[in-house]
Each structure stands twice: as C-alpha cells, then as structure tokens.
Amino acid sequence: MAGEKDDLESIAARREEWEEKECRESFGRIPARLPRFSTVSDMEVKALATPADVPNMDYERDLGFPGCYPYTRGAQASMYRGRLWTMRQFAGFGTARDTNGRYKYLLSQGQTGLSVAFHYPTLMGYDSDHPRARGEVGKCGVAIDSLADMEVLFDGIPFDKVTTSMTINGPAAILLAMYIAVAEKQGIGQDAIGGTIQNDILKEYIAQKSWIFPPRPSMRLIVDTIAYCTEHVPRWNTISVSGYHIREAGSTAVQELAFTLADGIGYVQAAADAGLDVDAFAPRLSFFFNAHVDFFEEVAKYRAARRIWARVMKERFGAKRPDSLRLRFHTQTAGCTLTAQQPMNNVVRTTIEALAAVMGGTQSLHTNSMDETLALPSEQAVTVALRTQQIIAEESGVPNTMDPLGGSFFVEWLTGRMEADALEYIRKIDDMGGIIPAVEQGYPQREIADAAYHYQQQLEKAEKVVVGVNKYVMEGKIDIPILKIGEEVEAEQRRRLAALRAGRDGAEAARCLEAVERAARGTENMMPYFIRAVKAYCTLGEIIGVLRRVFGEYKDPGMF
Amino acid sequence: MSSTRKLRILVAKPGLDGHDRGAKIVARALRDAGFEVIYTGLHQTPEMIAAAAIQEDVDAVGMSIMSGAHMVLMPAVVDLLRARGGEGIAVFGGGIIPDDDMEALRAKGVKGLFTPGTPLAEIVDWINANVTPRQ
C-alpha cells in the first residue's frame, strides 16, 4: 500500500534498477513471449506493480471497509460469511409449462433464485400469433403472451420464498404488472414480493437492441415503474442497469463500466427531474455486469464500479442513505467467450469468469452452460454450470475472506486506472448533454462497434488467442447433446391465445385498453392501468400495440 | 454491366433478434475486402430483405440469426427472392445453427453457412469463389 513518500521514491528507483539489471539479464536469456502484454480489452499491463504504482492511494478514503463508503471492498459488511451470492440461472424456453419444469428442477438442485428468459416476441412486445413472431416462438426464451401464461410459468413456485429476476425492458412495466397479479392470486401482497425487472432501455439502444419505443417515452415508463414501486412494491429492484450486453456487443471492460454507470446516472437524473427523492428510489437500483475471461481486469472493474457509483451518488446527486450509495450487482459469465469448437472447454472459461465475479463481490451470479453457442442449455449442461458455482462457494475457500485481492498492488493499480478511464468517458458523455443525447448521436454504439472490430482483427492475426478456435484447433467436431425447440410451440401458443380471447370478458378488456391509451396520452403513472389490463387478460401485444400508436417506434439507424 | 465491377452484398438481420455484433463485423470485413456492402439494420422481415435485395440489385444476401429462427426465416428469404426474379442472388448465412439444420438449410438454397468462430477470411473466400456479378 502507499507508504511514505521517501519509501515510494526509493522503491521506484530500485524498480528502475531492477529493470536495467535483473530483468535485462533474465530476458536476455529468455526473451519475452509477446512484443506487448495487454488485457482482452487491449489495455497494456505492467510486468510488475509495486507500491510506487499506487502512490496517491489512501486506504480509508479509497478502499475503506466492506459495507462502508466508498464500498470498494464490498457492498455489505458481512459479505459471503453471512449469505452467499444468489445462484440465479437465466432460463426460459418453449411454453410456460416447459419452463416451469426447468425452474422446479433448478430449485430442487440448490438454485436460490429465478431468472426469466423471455422469447423474442415478448421482448419486442408482440403476441405469438403476430406475423413478426413467426419462427421465433419459444426459441430464445419462454413464450409469454398474457397473465394466463405467467400463471402457468410460476405454478407451484412460492413468491414469498423465491425472488425472481426478469430480463425484460421495453415491456418491463407490463411484465411487472403480471407478476404482481400472479402474486395476488397466491395471496401475497405486492409489498411482500421481491425481484428485479431489467427495465434498462438505454443499453437496448446501445447494445442489446430489443427496443420498442423511442428513448423519451421509454424513459417515462421507467420513471413510472420507479415511482410506483417506491410507493407500493418496496422490495422490488426497479432497474438492473446492465453492462452485460454492452460487453457482449464487443465493448472493452472500461467501456462496459463507463456506459453502464452513465446509463445509471441517466436514470437517477430522470427520476430526480420527475421530482422523486433520490434516497427514496436509489436503494432499489441494481446493476448487472459481465464476467469476461480476463480475470484481473474483471475484478478491478467491479471494484471500480462500486467506488465510482458511491462517489457519483454522494457528490453529484447528494444521496445520503448508505443504501443509495452502495452498488449491488448481478453477474453473468460472458456468453461471447464461449466457443462452438471443443465445447467442453467452456466449463473452464466459465469457472475462471465466475471466480472473478466472486472475487469482485457479486451479489448474484449466472454461470453459462457449455452448450450455449449451440443452443439453449440442456438440463445436463445447466447442472454442470450450477455445480460450478456450488464448488466455488463450498469447496474453494474463496468466499471465506472479503475482497481477497484488495491490496494487491496490481489490482489496486488496475482498479484506479479503470476508474480514471471510465470517468473520462462519463465526462465526454456529460459534455454531449448526457447519455440520452449521446445515444441519439450513436456515440456509445460507435465506440463499441470499433472495439468489437478491433478485437476481431486481433483474433484474425492471432494476436489474441482463443483456444480451440485460432490455436490448438482439432479436426472434426465434438458432439454434445443439445436442446431443440420445435415449431409446435408456436401452434400451441396460437391455440392458447385464441382460447384466451374467446373466453375473457371482451368488453372489460376493451375498456382497459382504452384506459391505457388515455393514460399514455396524459401524464399519470401508467402502472395501475397496466395492472388492471393484465388482470382482464389483455395480452402483452394488445397493450404494447396501444402504446406503439401513442409513443411511436424506434428504428435501427443501421450503422456498421 | 462489366464483370469486373465490385460485388454488391446485402448484409441482413432477419427477425426480432438483436444480436448484431457478428453482422456488423462481417459487414465491415466485406467492405474492407473490397465489396460494396449494404446493411439493413435490425428487425427486418423476409419481405423487407427480399425487397431491399432486388431494389439494390445485389449479387448476394448474407443473413445473421442468433435466435433460433433460422429454419423459418432463411428459407423464406430464398423463396421470396426466387418469386421476385432474384433467383441468381446467392444466399449465405451465419449464427447459432446446429449441424442438423445446416444440411436442411443448404438443401433449401442457403449455400454458405458460417458458425461462431469462423475466420472472416473464410467468408470473403467463399464469396469470391461462389458469387459472380449478376448480368
């Protein structure tokens, strides 16, 4: 750690001497393997870090203690000695009934939370019988068209014991309304349910690209969910500000960090502008990061994220409650690091990535299955992925000590460097007028596309290695069993929708949709209208259809 | 038209799938390899893609699908191209496509298929070997 000034000068001087003498001699005999050593994000790293590389670090100011400002060393004082991270495998395929079976299996195997993967039509606000849904039904996630499907999805799953995360953005408010309605049928009030909606539309424009409406009406829906939950659903995480997809789209680690926090700043600003008290809603904002394969870069990223967010919330927004300042996050191992070639190697990659997430202090974790470059996970593959977490949790000893890499000269140097680089990006975005204008100008999108192309070129030149892809390549394919979703799911959903429309009170459904339209044209909070509409079995596509008419649609500018 | 003119390639994203990292990288790589490239952007229906291919008078259409909808959407584009006088347009694709599906897609007219990890040079070579300027 940073010592006295004289000590640091003497260490720096000795280091120079070491490079001139011992290093020169050693590398004279054994030349360096590479002309340049850099992270997977192509940030050059030092051969050795010493106290002289973190000269200005102040322990109490910059690191502190877990559960204490600026939270660099962890979000809670108890960390994993109290409760392990939530093991939450993202799952969804076929019909609600298919996925309900998978959830019950995962819970029976020791999983501790649910995470819903919706199929593309739900993500984009179309019912399964819409022409744009053809070929997509149940393929990339579970088909949910209405409350009737949600009732089947969570059949036999107690909402007072299990928390649920839903990866849903454009239609997030409506899926939350359905969840509240299912809870009510289980006899559980909305004040008692716990979970998360992703509800992070900014990263959709930036990276994940499952948008519906233009940015400004989308932000209104988000502020409505924040306001509603703050008052009525206090245990609900209203936004999961997500870097995961930014990274998957090809960003560097610093870009993931910077754009995610810039999105977070955008939401806090929007809610504050709407007159909400920052300390009332900020504690329910959560984050979602990627765990890529470059181990130390990832650990440093999580630590830098907590430190930056604590300072931003305190200094920029004047937040006072500790819960407003402390960044909590879910992590998913990086899908983009998995390879179709030699798929069993993916288990090893995922283990390294999961370990980085745990060393970085994640609150919840999804580990990818080895077969995810080929299809949705098979039961066998998802079991290995869950066991990976359980082995880290209960065999490795890693969770026994908080922030075990804190104080490593290299990790502290890297944490500080990533923080500084991310703050530089955030400054640029502020200069553009904030994240919404930056997104409208395509700034983060271009930065990410450039980084993705740069990395691809490094792969082509073998400057970066992916085992089994551009080095240690094997002839022939290694087969593993994969899950297939048949076209019969689409037919089944069409039948269910036809029965639903025939069986419901059509007049009440029409009244509810009219009320949604009126509310959308006005300024009221839309959540109560969505709750009433889903209870009347209006479909997701019908409700979103009304909103499309009022708000318009966002179109891809198609840059490359 | 001269047979030495640049090949025109339409890179397309059919369906609701938002994963455009691959499509955009391939679009850039094809442009860097000297082709004229048009990118449709996301969320295109097969009808929109076929219409763009005919209107832009392209020599080939490359589609990227990561969502599992390839068995429906890729052949739909092939059929629409044939129906609208674009039977000479070469069709290729990429994405998360299981082996079993590849044979079926080739039989339906999606001639080149590239899965994750394919070197960009392989796609360029395939185009040079299999696509000729339409007369």
XYZ file of C-alpha atoms in Angstrom, chain A:
560
model
C 0.000 0.000 0.000
C 1.055 3.558 -0.471
C 3.795 4.245 2.008
C 5.754 7.328 2.919
C 6.945 9.499 0.056
C 10.607 8.655 0.618
C 9.842 4.933 0.611
C 7.988 5.253 -2.677
C 10.846 7.125 -4.278
C 13.271 4.508 -3.143
C 11.008 1.705 -4.436
C 10.638 3.474 -7.795
C 14.391 3.903 -8.052
C 15.002 0.272 -7.144
C 12.446 -0.809 -9.695
C 14.264 1.056 -12.457
C 17.462 -0.577 -11.388
C 15.747 -3.990 -11.363
C 14.565 -3.447 -14.925
C 18.030 -2.419 -16.053
C 19.839 -5.199 -14.260
C 17.937 -8.326 -13.267
C 15.241 -8.052 -15.944
C 17.657 -7.310 -18.737
C 19.740 -10.298 -17.760
C 16.776 -12.641 -17.429
C 15.061 -11.572 -20.658
C 18.477 -11.754 -22.340
C 18.378 -15.474 -21.706
C 14.600 -15.960 -22.145
C 13.076 -13.363 -24.497
C 9.578 -12.081 -23.760
C 6.865 -14.287 -25.274
C 4.993 -11.325 -26.754
C 6.008 -7.882 -28.010
C 3.277 -6.379 -25.854
C 1.176 -7.716 -22.964
C -2.391 -6.471 -22.755
C -5.762 -7.475 -21.341
C -8.502 -8.953 -23.506
C -9.698 -5.325 -23.808
C -6.221 -4.482 -25.112
C -5.222 -2.354 -22.127
C -1.472 -2.727 -21.717
C -0.498 -4.105 -18.327
C 2.651 -3.807 -16.277
C 5.033 -6.701 -15.805
C 5.054 -5.929 -12.100
C 3.221 -3.493 -9.868
C 4.767 -2.060 -6.721
C 3.645 0.448 -4.086
C 5.095 3.129 -6.363
C 2.303 2.372 -8.877
C -0.396 3.405 -6.408
C 1.325 6.444 -4.950
C -1.738 8.506 -4.054
C -3.908 5.760 -2.680
C -5.340 6.472 0.727
C -6.648 3.356 2.451
C -9.599 4.838 4.291
C -10.571 7.241 1.516
C -10.209 4.947 -1.494
C -10.745 1.447 -0.125
C -12.258 1.520 3.340
C -14.149 -1.471 4.678
C -16.792 -3.756 3.170
C -20.222 -2.235 3.633
C -18.658 1.213 4.126
C -18.159 4.160 1.809
C -16.819 4.097 -0.894
C -17.630 0.354 -0.927
C -14.546 -0.575 -2.982
C -14.089 -3.697 -0.856
C -17.686 -4.885 -0.950
C -21.335 -3.922 -0.714
C -22.027 -5.489 2.696
C -20.069 -5.778 5.906
C -20.968 -9.463 6.207
C -20.316 -10.368 2.545
C -20.251 -14.120 1.867
C -19.739 -15.030 5.530
C -23.353 -14.000 6.015
C -25.083 -15.090 2.849
C -23.523 -16.473 -0.308
C -24.387 -14.790 -3.592
C -27.738 -15.799 -5.077
C -27.275 -18.591 -7.615
C -29.619 -17.499 -10.338
C -29.558 -19.305 -13.683
C -31.219 -17.394 -16.525
C -33.694 -19.842 -18.033
C -36.645 -19.943 -20.368
C -37.648 -21.924 -23.438
C -40.718 -23.251 -25.220
C -44.031 -22.828 -23.429
C -44.605 -21.616 -19.890
C -45.182 -25.236 -18.890
C -41.783 -26.346 -20.289
C -40.001 -23.585 -18.413
C -41.921 -24.140 -15.177
C -40.497 -27.675 -15.217
C -36.950 -26.322 -15.628
C -37.445 -23.865 -12.737
C -38.624 -26.600 -10.419
C -35.646 -28.739 -11.434
C -33.157 -25.901 -10.805
C -34.691 -25.079 -7.413
C -34.550 -28.783 -6.469
C -30.813 -28.745 -7.317
C -29.993 -25.907 -4.924
C -30.538 -22.850 -7.086
C -31.646 -19.960 -4.866
C -33.419 -17.512 -7.209
C -35.214 -17.482 -10.544
C -34.308 -15.564 -13.679
C -36.722 -15.491 -16.609
C -35.548 -15.535 -20.229
C -38.420 -14.413 -22.477
C -38.619 -15.268 -26.145
C -38.055 -12.520 -28.686
C -41.723 -11.731 -29.403
C -42.301 -10.967 -25.703
C -39.127 -8.853 -25.537
C -40.345 -6.865 -28.531
C -43.985 -6.638 -27.421
C -45.612 -8.953 -29.997
C -48.017 -11.794 -29.257
C -47.026 -15.245 -30.506
C -49.641 -15.075 -33.275
C -48.296 -11.815 -34.728
C -46.717 -12.130 -38.210
C -43.431 -10.756 -36.842
C -43.277 -13.618 -34.340
C -43.064 -16.346 -36.950
C -40.189 -18.723 -36.402
C -39.296 -17.126 -33.066
C -41.877 -18.563 -30.666
C -40.287 -20.228 -27.630
C -36.882 -20.316 -29.325
C -34.761 -17.876 -27.395
C -36.758 -17.946 -24.197
C -40.208 -18.696 -22.876
C -43.337 -17.562 -24.744
C -45.415 -15.253 -22.521
C -48.412 -13.593 -24.155
C -50.665 -12.896 -21.190
C -51.294 -13.348 -17.490
C -52.572 -16.852 -18.310
C -49.033 -17.842 -19.393
C -47.487 -16.206 -16.302
C -49.812 -18.219 -14.058
C -48.507 -21.426 -15.638
C -44.885 -20.227 -15.581
C -44.911 -19.763 -11.803
C -47.310 -22.553 -10.907
C -46.235 -24.078 -7.590
C -43.438 -21.542 -7.050
C -43.932 -19.584 -3.817
C -43.321 -15.862 -4.317
C -42.818 -15.325 -0.607
C -39.748 -17.604 -0.655
C -38.226 -17.131 -4.109
C -37.184 -13.855 -5.730
C -37.415 -13.539 -9.489
C -35.384 -11.535 -11.941
C -36.985 -10.801 -15.295
C -34.878 -9.805 -18.278
C -37.395 -7.506 -19.848
C -37.004 -3.917 -20.979
C -39.412 -2.294 -23.460
C -42.449 -4.084 -21.916
C -40.972 -4.273 -18.362
C -43.830 -2.400 -16.688
C -46.382 -4.841 -18.113
C -44.498 -7.968 -17.081
C -44.130 -6.479 -13.600
C -47.902 -5.912 -13.604
C -48.389 -9.597 -14.485
C -46.039 -10.669 -11.682
C -47.975 -8.541 -9.181
C -51.211 -10.123 -10.429
C -49.834 -13.677 -10.050
C -48.651 -12.838 -6.520
C -52.098 -11.584 -5.639
C -53.559 -14.901 -6.788
C -51.073 -16.661 -4.495
C -52.404 -14.457 -1.684
C -49.205 -12.417 -1.470
C -49.387 -8.627 -1.489
C -47.241 -6.513 -3.771
C -45.489 -5.100 -0.706
C -44.104 -8.572 0.072
C -42.735 -9.742 -3.278
C -39.076 -9.448 -4.185
C -37.349 -9.426 -7.528
C -35.932 -7.410 -10.366
C -37.016 -6.148 -13.750
C -34.155 -5.258 -16.032
C -36.038 -2.154 -17.276
C -32.825 -0.661 -18.694
C -33.820 0.757 -22.048
C -30.697 2.856 -22.623
C -28.500 -0.207 -23.025
C -31.034 -1.555 -25.532
C -30.263 1.330 -27.893
C -26.566 0.952 -27.072
C -26.152 -2.798 -27.260
C -28.923 -5.337 -26.792
C -31.229 -3.813 -29.418
C -34.546 -5.094 -28.059
C -36.274 -1.742 -28.040
C -39.835 -0.779 -28.843
C -40.407 2.954 -28.311
C -38.094 5.937 -28.820
C -35.907 6.952 -25.849
C -38.047 9.676 -24.317
C -41.384 7.828 -23.884
C -39.351 4.800 -22.774
C -37.809 6.896 -20.020
C -41.265 7.959 -18.917
C -42.327 4.311 -18.479
C -39.178 3.675 -16.446
C -39.808 6.633 -14.176
C -43.404 5.379 -13.743
C -42.159 1.968 -12.563
C -39.647 3.575 -10.195
C -42.324 5.846 -8.711
C -44.875 3.036 -8.403
C -42.503 0.522 -6.819
C -41.024 3.056 -4.422
C -44.504 3.506 -3.004
C -46.112 0.076 -3.405
C -43.515 -2.648 -4.135
C -40.674 -1.703 -1.794
C -38.648 -4.935 -2.183
C -38.549 -4.731 -5.970
C -35.371 -3.728 -7.813
C -36.782 -1.300 -10.345
C -33.857 -1.264 -12.772
C -30.959 -3.591 -13.350
C -28.571 -1.205 -15.055
C -26.808 -3.557 -17.394
C -23.304 -3.663 -18.728
C -23.601 -7.318 -19.675
C -24.983 -6.704 -23.150
C -22.662 -3.780 -23.788
C -19.743 -6.137 -23.261
C -21.320 -8.917 -25.306
C -21.719 -6.461 -28.169
C -17.944 -6.162 -28.154
C -17.067 -3.305 -25.823
C -13.924 -3.172 -23.744
C -14.138 -3.606 -19.961
C -13.703 0.144 -19.453
C -16.484 0.912 -21.941
C -18.762 -1.561 -20.160
C -18.016 0.157 -16.859
C -18.376 3.682 -18.223
C -21.506 3.271 -20.354
C -23.282 1.288 -17.630
C -22.631 3.903 -14.996
C -23.537 6.659 -17.470
C -26.868 4.876 -18.025
C -27.331 4.690 -14.256
C -26.669 8.403 -13.981
C -29.259 8.963 -16.726
C -31.952 7.089 -14.768
C -31.209 8.825 -11.476
C -31.297 12.183 -13.230
C -34.620 11.355 -14.947
C -36.238 10.251 -11.683
C -34.867 13.284 -9.829
C -36.142 15.550 -12.618
C -39.586 13.971 -12.149
C -39.492 15.152 -8.554
C -38.650 11.869 -6.799
C -36.406 11.926 -3.730
C -33.115 10.268 -4.603
C -32.848 8.494 -1.246
C -36.327 7.039 -1.710
C -35.623 5.235 -5.000
C -31.840 4.843 -5.327
C -31.592 1.909 -2.882
C -33.636 -0.217 -5.309
C -31.404 0.385 -8.326
C -29.215 -2.616 -9.033
C -26.565 -3.376 -11.639
C -25.676 -6.252 -13.919
C -22.165 -6.823 -15.196
C -20.427 -9.248 -17.487
C -17.694 -11.582 -16.236
C -15.267 -11.873 -19.118
C -12.286 -14.156 -19.143
C -9.509 -11.657 -18.320
C -9.530 -12.353 -14.610
C -7.894 -9.314 -13.011
C -9.472 -6.825 -15.395
C -12.886 -8.077 -14.294
C -12.141 -7.986 -10.572
C -10.825 -4.442 -10.928
C -13.915 -3.461 -12.925
C -16.334 -4.483 -10.162
C -14.293 -2.727 -7.500
C -14.032 0.446 -9.598
C -17.789 0.320 -10.294
C -18.632 0.382 -6.588
C -16.222 3.234 -5.899
C -17.364 5.409 -8.807
C -21.075 4.863 -8.075
C -20.728 5.702 -4.378
C -18.973 8.952 -5.201
C -21.362 9.872 -8.022
C -24.412 9.292 -5.830
C -22.963 11.268 -2.962
C -21.284 14.110 -4.815
C -23.458 14.557 -7.912
C -26.886 13.635 -6.539
C -26.451 14.421 -2.855
C -27.686 10.993 -1.756
C -27.309 10.371 1.963
C -28.567 6.875 2.792
C -25.847 4.206 2.661
C -28.205 2.033 0.594
C -28.344 4.768 -2.054
C -24.561 4.871 -2.348
C -23.767 1.196 -2.445
C -23.741 -0.559 -5.786
C -25.144 -4.093 -5.745
C -24.816 -6.232 -8.847
C -25.687 -9.454 -10.603
C -23.096 -11.059 -12.847
C -23.316 -13.354 -15.827
C -20.283 -15.080 -17.259
C -19.508 -13.944 -20.795
C -21.502 -15.730 -23.483
C -19.216 -14.232 -26.105
C -16.183 -16.089 -24.704
C -17.805 -19.474 -25.290
C -16.806 -21.439 -28.349
C -18.696 -23.875 -30.519
C -15.376 -25.640 -31.077
C -14.417 -28.076 -28.274
C -17.447 -27.011 -26.209
C -16.326 -28.697 -23.011
C -13.567 -26.088 -22.713
C -16.373 -23.645 -21.963
C -16.762 -25.144 -18.496
C -13.228 -23.989 -17.709
C -13.758 -20.498 -19.109
C -16.947 -20.143 -17.123
C -15.176 -21.221 -13.936
C -12.494 -18.550 -14.334
C -15.159 -15.941 -15.043
C -17.338 -16.995 -12.109
C -14.323 -16.830 -9.835
C -13.662 -13.259 -10.973
C -17.270 -12.333 -10.163
C -16.975 -13.806 -6.664
C -13.576 -12.197 -6.063
C -15.198 -8.950 -7.206
C -18.026 -9.290 -4.678
C -21.086 -10.031 -6.805
C -24.495 -10.348 -5.116
C -25.860 -12.832 -7.609
C -24.466 -14.962 -10.422
C -25.436 -16.822 -13.569
C -22.890 -19.260 -14.953
C -23.251 -20.091 -18.639
C -23.667 -23.646 -19.795
C -21.096 -25.226 -22.081
C -23.583 -25.654 -24.938
C -24.781 -22.062 -25.258
C -23.023 -21.340 -28.544
C -25.020 -24.215 -29.992
C -28.468 -23.889 -28.448
C -30.298 -23.123 -25.211
C -28.831 -25.144 -22.337
C -29.672 -28.810 -21.904
C -30.505 -29.993 -18.384
C -27.157 -31.770 -18.130
C -25.194 -28.680 -19.184
C -27.062 -26.311 -16.861
C -26.454 -28.679 -13.956
C -22.675 -28.505 -14.522
C -22.952 -24.718 -14.671
C -24.816 -24.576 -11.363
C -22.378 -27.040 -9.783
C -19.527 -24.733 -10.837
C -20.946 -22.062 -8.537
C -21.530 -24.535 -5.751
C -17.916 -25.752 -5.958
C -16.603 -22.183 -5.782
C -18.971 -21.479 -2.881
C -18.401 -24.552 -0.803
C -15.090 -26.133 -1.779
C -12.668 -23.445 -2.946
C -12.494 -21.406 0.255
C -12.592 -18.217 -1.802
C -15.737 -16.769 -0.137
C -14.244 -17.005 3.342
C -12.319 -13.740 3.113
C -13.756 -10.445 1.898
C -12.212 -8.766 -1.152
C -9.258 -11.158 -1.107
C -7.432 -9.308 -3.908
C -7.744 -5.906 -2.237
C -4.301 -4.515 -1.511
C -2.652 -6.299 -4.420
C -0.528 -3.567 -5.990
C -1.568 -4.748 -9.440
C -5.305 -4.968 -8.679
C -5.304 -1.576 -6.960
C -3.379 -0.014 -9.850
C -5.791 -1.568 -12.350
C -8.848 -0.517 -10.315
C -7.593 3.069 -10.266
C -6.714 3.037 -13.949
C -10.121 1.695 -14.990
C -11.851 4.207 -12.741
C -9.919 7.085 -14.346
C -10.594 5.855 -17.897
C -14.294 5.338 -17.171
C -14.612 8.806 -15.640
C -13.086 10.236 -18.810
C -15.852 8.569 -20.874
C -18.502 9.811 -18.441
C -17.106 13.353 -18.797
C -17.380 13.094 -22.595
C -20.988 11.941 -22.273
C -21.768 14.793 -19.875
C -20.325 17.176 -22.469
C -22.786 15.802 -25.032
C -25.628 16.699 -22.696
C -25.931 13.309 -21.001
C -26.490 9.749 -22.036
C -29.729 10.279 -23.986
C -28.230 12.748 -26.484
C -25.097 10.583 -26.627
C -27.207 7.547 -27.546
C -29.217 9.567 -30.048
C -25.931 10.573 -31.708
C -24.797 6.922 -31.729
C -21.683 7.642 -29.677
C -21.544 4.564 -27.415
C -22.759 2.411 -30.315
C -19.814 3.504 -32.492
C -17.256 3.094 -29.717
C -18.477 -0.470 -29.140
C -18.562 -1.412 -32.831
C -14.997 -0.120 -33.216
C -13.810 -2.133 -30.201
C -15.559 -5.270 -31.469
C -13.921 -4.967 -34.891
C -10.512 -4.269 -33.341
C -10.761 -7.438 -31.235
C -11.898 -9.493 -34.229
C -8.868 -8.312 -36.188
C -6.611 -9.260 -33.286
C -8.130 -12.725 -33.402
C -7.602 -12.991 -37.150
C -3.934 -12.075 -36.709
C -3.670 -14.422 -33.716
C -2.576 -11.513 -31.527
C -5.258 -12.744 -29.152
C -5.725 -16.454 -28.602
C -8.950 -18.385 -28.268
C -8.100 -21.992 -27.510
C -9.693 -24.375 -29.985
C -10.546 -21.541 -32.396
C -7.295 -19.952 -33.535
C -4.834 -22.170 -31.615
C -4.895 -25.842 -30.574
C -7.510 -26.437 -33.240
C -8.806 -30.000 -33.601
C -10.155 -31.609 -36.725
C -13.688 -32.925 -36.555
C -16.490 -31.927 -34.250
C -17.015 -32.868 -30.642
C -20.695 -33.596 -30.191
C -22.578 -32.788 -27.028
C -26.330 -33.241 -26.574
C -28.349 -30.112 -27.340
C -31.854 -28.873 -26.629
C -34.140 -28.304 -29.629
C -37.328 -26.279 -29.616
C -39.850 -27.487 -32.168
C -42.216 -25.423 -34.291
C -45.153 -26.977 -32.363
C -44.637 -24.385 -29.593
C -45.875 -21.688 -31.966
C -49.012 -23.678 -32.768
C -49.640 -24.259 -29.054
C -49.317 -20.539 -28.242
C -51.669 -19.669 -31.113
C -54.244 -22.079 -29.693
C -53.851 -20.648 -26.197
C -54.260 -17.087 -27.475
C -57.388 -17.951 -29.449
C -58.920 -19.621 -26.380
C -57.968 -16.670 -24.174
C -59.541 -14.106 -26.471
C -62.715 -16.198 -26.791
C -63.006 -16.835 -23.056
C -62.376 -13.428 -21.483
C -64.797 -10.567 -20.845
C -64.224 -8.764 -24.142
C -65.926 -5.555 -23.096
C -63.795 -5.215 -19.954
C -60.626 -5.932 -21.988
C -61.572 -3.197 -24.465
C -62.298 -0.731 -21.636
C -58.908 -1.486 -20.070
C -57.081 -0.878 -23.351
C -58.897 2.427 -23.823
C -57.881 3.432 -20.312
C -54.259 2.536 -21.090
C -54.383 4.706 -24.195
C -55.839 7.685 -22.289
C -53.202 7.342 -19.580
C -50.429 7.111 -22.182
C -51.596 10.360 -23.771
C -51.637 12.037 -20.380
C -49.061 12.229 -17.623
C -50.432 9.893 -14.949
C -48.455 6.922 -13.665
C -49.311 4.061 -16.010
C -48.723 1.131 -13.638
C -52.285 0.917 -12.205
C -53.655 0.865 -15.775
C -51.306 -1.953 -16.755
C -52.253 -3.972 -13.669
C -55.949 -3.637 -14.429
C -55.409 -4.540 -18.104
C -53.363 -7.675 -17.445
C -55.922 -8.851 -14.869
C -58.581 -8.520 -17.564
C -56.341 -10.808 -19.680
C -55.461 -8.164 -22.221
C -52.430 -9.630 -23.994
C -48.965 -8.139 -23.964
C -49.217 -7.496 -27.701
C -52.525 -5.670 -27.290
C -51.235 -3.386 -24.543
C -47.953 -2.658 -26.350
C -49.924 -2.151 -29.574
C -51.835 0.691 -27.915
C -48.589 2.210 -26.643
C -46.965 1.923 -30.094
C -49.796 4.026 -31.501
C -49.238 6.709 -28.869
C -45.446 6.652 -28.495
C -44.240 5.554 -31.949
C -41.435 3.069 -32.618
C -37.667 3.293 -32.588
C -35.853 2.167 -35.750
C -32.277 0.927 -36.073
C -30.108 3.526 -37.810
C -28.196 0.528 -39.279
C -24.657 1.840 -38.830
C -21.750 -0.578 -39.131
